[in-house]
């Protein structure tokens, strides 16, 4: 599970990643960080993987925190990964890096998002409205159906002031 705001302990980057699998070796931790697109920025930290993080990961950017959270999940090796608005607080470049890393994973990914531009990259979309699934399918199929999903995308492209994010999962 990768929430929008994950938790971090005031210990090293390596130890924060190791929370995904306590018996992990340094090589396992680095491999997970590489898979999450985090290795490069970690290497640039003052003490690399041994850099102690501030309380709650405060010494890292939002994108860096999300990539460390993703490395933790990769290290765990779960067959199902649930991401709850995991990119909502990220700038576009950080969001792209995190999303690219997520989509490369071999596990089944369930992504809950209101960011409609991410949806064309997933295999299947379920559209929720008032707590119920009202449509399900691929991006192309849902667009062709001209239903709720297509209307949400159309509203998203409308002038500002439209609220279109409600109901997409």
PDB file of C-alpha atoms in Angstrom:
ATOM      1  CA  UNK A   1       0.000   0.000   0.000  1.00  0.00           C
ATOM      2  CA  UNK A   2       1.398   3.387  -0.973  1.00  0.00           C
ATOM      3  CA  UNK A   3      -0.679   6.237   0.436  1.00  0.00           C
ATOM      4  CA  UNK A   4      -0.569   9.844  -0.693  1.00  0.00           C
ATOM      5  CA  UNK A   5       1.417  10.688   2.450  1.00  0.00           C
ATOM      6  CA  UNK A   6       3.612   7.792   3.613  1.00  0.00           C
ATOM      7  CA  UNK A   7       5.469   7.585   6.911  1.00  0.00           C
ATOM      8  CA  UNK A   8       9.206   7.945   7.428  1.00  0.00           C
ATOM      9  CA  UNK A   9      11.341   7.395  10.477  1.00  0.00           C
ATOM     10  CA  UNK A  10      14.273   9.658  11.412  1.00  0.00           C
ATOM     11  CA  UNK A  11      16.760   6.948  10.393  1.00  0.00           C
ATOM     12  CA  UNK A  12      18.804   6.371   7.234  1.00  0.00           C
ATOM     13  CA  UNK A  13      17.327   6.146   3.738  1.00  0.00           C
ATOM     14  CA  UNK A  14      18.408   2.508   3.669  1.00  0.00           C
ATOM     15  CA  UNK A  15      16.620   1.739   6.936  1.00  0.00           C
ATOM     16  CA  UNK A  16      13.451   3.485   5.715  1.00  0.00           C
ATOM     17  CA  UNK A  17      13.446   1.353   2.561  1.00  0.00           C
ATOM     18  CA  UNK A  18      14.246  -1.772   4.608  1.00  0.00           C
ATOM     19  CA  UNK A  19      10.888  -1.318   6.400  1.00  0.00           C
ATOM     20  CA  UNK A  20       9.446  -3.169   3.400  1.00  0.00           C
ATOM     21  CA  UNK A  21      11.492  -6.289   4.230  1.00  0.00           C
ATOM     22  CA  UNK A  22      13.525  -6.231   7.414  1.00  0.00           C
ATOM     23  CA  UNK A  23      15.927  -9.010   6.372  1.00  0.00           C
ATOM     24  CA  UNK A  24      16.853  -7.286   3.096  1.00  0.00           C
ATOM     25  CA  UNK A  25      20.508  -6.962   2.161  1.00  0.00           C
ATOM     26  CA  UNK A  26      22.095  -3.692   1.029  1.00  0.00           C
ATOM     27  CA  UNK A  27      22.080  -5.078  -2.535  1.00  0.00           C
ATOM     28  CA  UNK A  28      18.332  -5.832  -2.274  1.00  0.00           C
ATOM     29  CA  UNK A  29      17.680  -2.294  -1.016  1.00  0.00           C
ATOM     30  CA  UNK A  30      19.666  -0.742  -3.851  1.00  0.00           C
ATOM     31  CA  UNK A  31      17.912  -2.930  -6.455  1.00  0.00           C
ATOM     32  CA  UNK A  32      14.520  -1.794  -5.100  1.00  0.00           C
ATOM     33  CA  UNK A  33      15.643   1.842  -5.202  1.00  0.00           C
ATOM     34  CA  UNK A  34      16.801   1.436  -8.808  1.00  0.00           C
ATOM     35  CA  UNK A  35      13.397  -0.067  -9.694  1.00  0.00           C
ATOM     36  CA  UNK A  36      11.655   2.887  -8.065  1.00  0.00           C
ATOM     37  CA  UNK A  37      13.773   5.458  -9.876  1.00  0.00           C
ATOM     38  CA  UNK A  38      15.269   6.567  -6.540  1.00  0.00           C
ATOM     39  CA  UNK A  39      18.887   5.367  -6.751  1.00  0.00           C
ATOM     40  CA  UNK A  40      20.197   8.427  -8.587  1.00  0.00           C
ATOM     41  CA  UNK A  41      18.884  11.029  -6.148  1.00  0.00           C
ATOM     42  CA  UNK A  42      19.834   8.851  -3.156  1.00  0.00           C
ATOM     43  CA  UNK A  43      23.423   8.661  -4.451  1.00  0.00           C
ATOM     44  CA  UNK A  44      23.459  12.484  -4.517  1.00  0.00           C
ATOM     45  CA  UNK A  45      22.445  12.791  -0.844  1.00  0.00           C
ATOM     46  CA  UNK A  46      25.259  13.781   1.575  1.00  0.00           C
ATOM     47  CA  UNK A  47      25.817  10.223   2.834  1.00  0.00           C
ATOM     48  CA  UNK A  48      23.932   8.367   0.092  1.00  0.00           C
ATOM     49  CA  UNK A  49      21.914   5.461   1.495  1.00  0.00           C
ATOM     50  CA  UNK A  50      23.285   6.239   4.984  1.00  0.00           C
ATOM     51  CA  UNK A  51      21.794   9.763   5.007  1.00  0.00           C
ATOM     52  CA  UNK A  52      19.517  10.150   8.026  1.00  0.00           C
ATOM     53  CA  UNK A  53      16.141  11.553   7.034  1.00  0.00           C
ATOM     54  CA  UNK A  54      14.412  14.345   8.880  1.00  0.00           C
ATOM     55  CA  UNK A  55      11.239  13.641  10.839  1.00  0.00           C
ATOM     56  CA  UNK A  56       8.590  12.358   8.423  1.00  0.00           C
ATOM     57  CA  UNK A  57      11.043  12.550   5.519  1.00  0.00           C
ATOM     58  CA  UNK A  58      11.011  16.349   5.718  1.00  0.00           C
ATOM     59  CA  UNK A  59      14.483  16.625   4.159  1.00  0.00           C
ATOM     60  CA  UNK A  60      13.157  15.119   0.907  1.00  0.00           C
ATOM     61  CA  UNK A  61      10.875  16.489  -1.800  1.00  0.00           C
ATOM     62  CA  UNK A  62       7.436  14.961  -2.327  1.00  0.00           C
ATOM     63  CA  UNK A  63       8.668  13.050  -5.378  1.00  0.00           C
ATOM     64  CA  UNK A  64      11.667  11.693  -3.498  1.00  0.00           C
ATOM     65  CA  UNK A  65       9.463  10.533  -0.607  1.00  0.00           C
ATOM     66  CA  UNK A  66       7.102   8.784  -3.029  1.00  0.00           C
ATOM     67  CA  UNK A  67       9.996   7.024  -4.786  1.00  0.00           C
ATOM     68  CA  UNK A  68      11.363   5.800  -1.451  1.00  0.00           C
ATOM     69  CA  UNK A  69       7.858   4.566  -0.572  1.00  0.00           C
ATOM     70  CA  UNK A  70       7.748   2.794  -3.920  1.00  0.00           C
ATOM     71  CA  UNK A  71      11.191   1.259  -3.276  1.00  0.00           C
ATOM     72  CA  UNK A  72       9.844  -0.019   0.051  1.00  0.00           C
ATOM     73  CA  UNK A  73       6.902  -1.635  -1.753  1.00  0.00           C
ATOM     74  CA  UNK A  74       9.155  -3.112  -4.453  1.00  0.00           C
ATOM     75  CA  UNK A  75      11.432  -4.565  -1.787  1.00  0.00           C
ATOM     76  CA  UNK A  76       8.430  -6.177  -0.119  1.00  0.00           C
ATOM     77  CA  UNK A  77       7.639  -7.954  -3.387  1.00  0.00           C
ATOM     78  CA  UNK A  78       3.868  -7.878  -2.968  1.00  0.00           C
ATOM     79  CA  UNK A  79       1.872  -9.339  -5.835  1.00  0.00           C
ATOM     80  CA  UNK A  80      -0.750  -6.582  -5.496  1.00  0.00           C
ATOM     81  CA  UNK A  81       0.157  -2.939  -5.058  1.00  0.00           C
ATOM     82  CA  UNK A  82      -2.521  -0.438  -3.987  1.00  0.00           C
ATOM     83  CA  UNK A  83      -1.707   3.216  -4.648  1.00  0.00           C
ATOM     84  CA  UNK A  84      -4.068   5.723  -3.067  1.00  0.00           C
ATOM     85  CA  UNK A  85      -3.540   9.109  -4.748  1.00  0.00           C
ATOM     86  CA  UNK A  86       0.187   8.324  -4.642  1.00  0.00           C
ATOM     87  CA  UNK A  87       1.048  11.093  -7.121  1.00  0.00           C
ATOM     88  CA  UNK A  88      -1.473  13.744  -6.034  1.00  0.00           C
ATOM     89  CA  UNK A  89       1.028  15.997  -4.268  1.00  0.00           C
ATOM     90  CA  UNK A  90       3.750  15.766  -6.925  1.00  0.00           C
ATOM     91  CA  UNK A  91       4.826  18.164  -9.634  1.00  0.00           C
ATOM     92  CA  UNK A  92       4.473  16.900 -13.215  1.00  0.00           C
ATOM     93  CA  UNK A  93       8.098  15.696 -13.575  1.00  0.00           C
ATOM     94  CA  UNK A  94       8.084  13.835 -10.248  1.00  0.00           C
ATOM     95  CA  UNK A  95       4.693  12.383 -11.114  1.00  0.00           C
ATOM     96  CA  UNK A  96       6.051  11.096 -14.439  1.00  0.00           C
ATOM     97  CA  UNK A  97       9.056   9.471 -12.739  1.00  0.00           C
ATOM     98  CA  UNK A  98       6.922   7.797 -10.060  1.00  0.00           C
ATOM     99  CA  UNK A  99       4.256   6.680 -12.561  1.00  0.00           C
ATOM    100  CA  UNK A 100       6.853   5.250 -14.954  1.00  0.00           C
ATOM    101  CA  UNK A 101       8.385   3.282 -12.074  1.00  0.00           C
ATOM    102  CA  UNK A 102       4.995   2.000 -10.939  1.00  0.00           C
ATOM    103  CA  UNK A 103       3.945   0.871 -14.406  1.00  0.00           C
ATOM    104  CA  UNK A 104       7.199  -1.112 -14.866  1.00  0.00           C
ATOM    105  CA  UNK A 105       6.421  -3.297 -11.851  1.00  0.00           C
ATOM    106  CA  UNK A 106       5.324  -6.857 -12.492  1.00  0.00           C
ATOM    107  CA  UNK A 107       2.759  -6.845  -9.679  1.00  0.00           C
ATOM    108  CA  UNK A 108      -0.919  -6.117 -10.146  1.00  0.00           C
ATOM    109  CA  UNK A 109      -1.411  -2.421  -9.556  1.00  0.00           C
ATOM    110  CA  UNK A 110      -4.596  -0.803  -8.321  1.00  0.00           C
ATOM    111  CA  UNK A 111      -4.339   2.948  -8.704  1.00  0.00           C
ATOM    112  CA  UNK A 112      -6.875   5.265  -7.102  1.00  0.00           C
ATOM    113  CA  UNK A 113      -6.564   8.695  -8.699  1.00  0.00           C
ATOM    114  CA  UNK A 114      -8.409  11.826  -9.625  1.00  0.00           C
ATOM    115  CA  UNK A 115      -5.677  12.745 -12.111  1.00  0.00           C
ATOM    116  CA  UNK A 116      -7.401  11.834 -15.336  1.00  0.00           C
ATOM    117  CA  UNK A 117      -4.316  12.237 -17.529  1.00  0.00           C
ATOM    118  CA  UNK A 118      -2.815   9.109 -15.904  1.00  0.00           C
ATOM    119  CA  UNK A 119      -5.671   6.864 -16.932  1.00  0.00           C
ATOM    120  CA  UNK A 120      -4.794   6.373 -20.600  1.00  0.00           C
ATOM    121  CA  UNK A 121      -1.735   4.408 -19.410  1.00  0.00           C
ATOM    122  CA  UNK A 122      -3.563   1.743 -17.395  1.00  0.00           C
ATOM    123  CA  UNK A 123      -5.062  -1.557 -18.572  1.00  0.00           C
ATOM    124  CA  UNK A 124      -8.508  -1.168 -17.056  1.00  0.00           C
ATOM    125  CA  UNK A 125     -10.460   1.713 -15.576  1.00  0.00           C
ATOM    126  CA  UNK A 126     -13.386   1.559 -13.176  1.00  0.00           C
ATOM    127  CA  UNK A 127     -15.409   4.765 -12.958  1.00  0.00           C
ATOM    128  CA  UNK A 128     -17.064   5.384  -9.614  1.00  0.00           C
ATOM    129  CA  UNK A 129     -20.037   7.657  -9.136  1.00  0.00           C
ATOM    130  CA  UNK A 130     -21.828   8.061  -5.811  1.00  0.00           C
ATOM    131  CA  UNK A 131     -20.026   4.987  -4.447  1.00  0.00           C
ATOM    132  CA  UNK A 132     -20.920   2.648  -7.328  1.00  0.00           C
ATOM    133  CA  UNK A 133     -18.975   1.407 -10.347  1.00  0.00           C
ATOM    134  CA  UNK A 134     -20.873   2.927 -13.277  1.00  0.00           C
ATOM    135  CA  UNK A 135     -18.438   2.035 -16.085  1.00  0.00           C
ATOM    136  CA  UNK A 136     -15.509  -0.258 -16.592  1.00  0.00           C
ATOM    137  CA  UNK A 137     -13.100  -0.811 -19.467  1.00  0.00           C
ATOM    138  CA  UNK A 138     -10.050   0.539 -21.266  1.00  0.00           C
ATOM    139  CA  UNK A 139      -9.501   4.218 -21.906  1.00  0.00           C
ATOM    140  CA  UNK A 140     -10.376   3.791 -25.603  1.00  0.00           C
ATOM    141  CA  UNK A 141     -13.474   1.677 -24.939  1.00  0.00           C
ATOM    142  CA  UNK A 142     -14.795   4.116 -22.341  1.00  0.00           C
ATOM    143  CA  UNK A 143     -14.241   7.063 -24.652  1.00  0.00           C
ATOM    144  CA  UNK A 144     -16.073   5.261 -27.465  1.00  0.00           C
ATOM    145  CA  UNK A 145     -18.998   4.525 -25.119  1.00  0.00           C
ATOM    146  CA  UNK A 146     -19.484   8.307 -24.605  1.00  0.00           C
ATOM    147  CA  UNK A 147     -20.693   7.761 -21.061  1.00  0.00           C
ATOM    148  CA  UNK A 148     -19.675   9.104 -17.666  1.00  0.00           C
ATOM    149  CA  UNK A 149     -15.914   8.740 -18.266  1.00  0.00           C
ATOM    150  CA  UNK A 150     -16.028  10.563 -21.606  1.00  0.00           C
ATOM    151  CA  UNK A 151     -18.061  13.370 -20.028  1.00  0.00           C
ATOM    152  CA  UNK A 152     -15.514  13.714 -17.194  1.00  0.00           C
ATOM    153  CA  UNK A 153     -12.680  13.983 -19.685  1.00  0.00           C
ATOM    154  CA  UNK A 154     -14.640  16.492 -21.726  1.00  0.00           C
ATOM    155  CA  UNK A 155     -15.309  18.583 -18.623  1.00  0.00           C
ATOM    156  CA  UNK A 156     -11.625  18.416 -17.710  1.00  0.00           C
ATOM    157  CA  UNK A 157     -10.797  20.128 -20.968  1.00  0.00           C
ATOM    158  CA  UNK A 158     -13.479  22.780 -20.375  1.00  0.00           C
ATOM    159  CA  UNK A 159     -12.620  26.267 -19.111  1.00  0.00           C
ATOM    160  CA  UNK A 160     -11.534  26.486 -15.475  1.00  0.00           C
ATOM    161  CA  UNK A 161     -14.176  26.357 -12.817  1.00  0.00           C
ATOM    162  CA  UNK A 162     -15.394  22.880 -13.751  1.00  0.00           C
ATOM    163  CA  UNK A 163     -15.075  20.224 -11.079  1.00  0.00           C
ATOM    164  CA  UNK A 164     -14.319  17.012 -12.924  1.00  0.00           C
ATOM    165  CA  UNK A 165     -12.177  14.949 -10.615  1.00  0.00           C
ATOM    166  CA  UNK A 166     -15.009  13.363  -8.642  1.00  0.00           C
ATOM    167  CA  UNK A 167     -15.684   9.724  -9.248  1.00  0.00           C
ATOM    168  CA  UNK A 168     -12.643   8.343 -11.071  1.00  0.00           C
ATOM    169  CA  UNK A 169     -10.823   5.327  -9.638  1.00  0.00           C
TER     170      UNK A 169
END
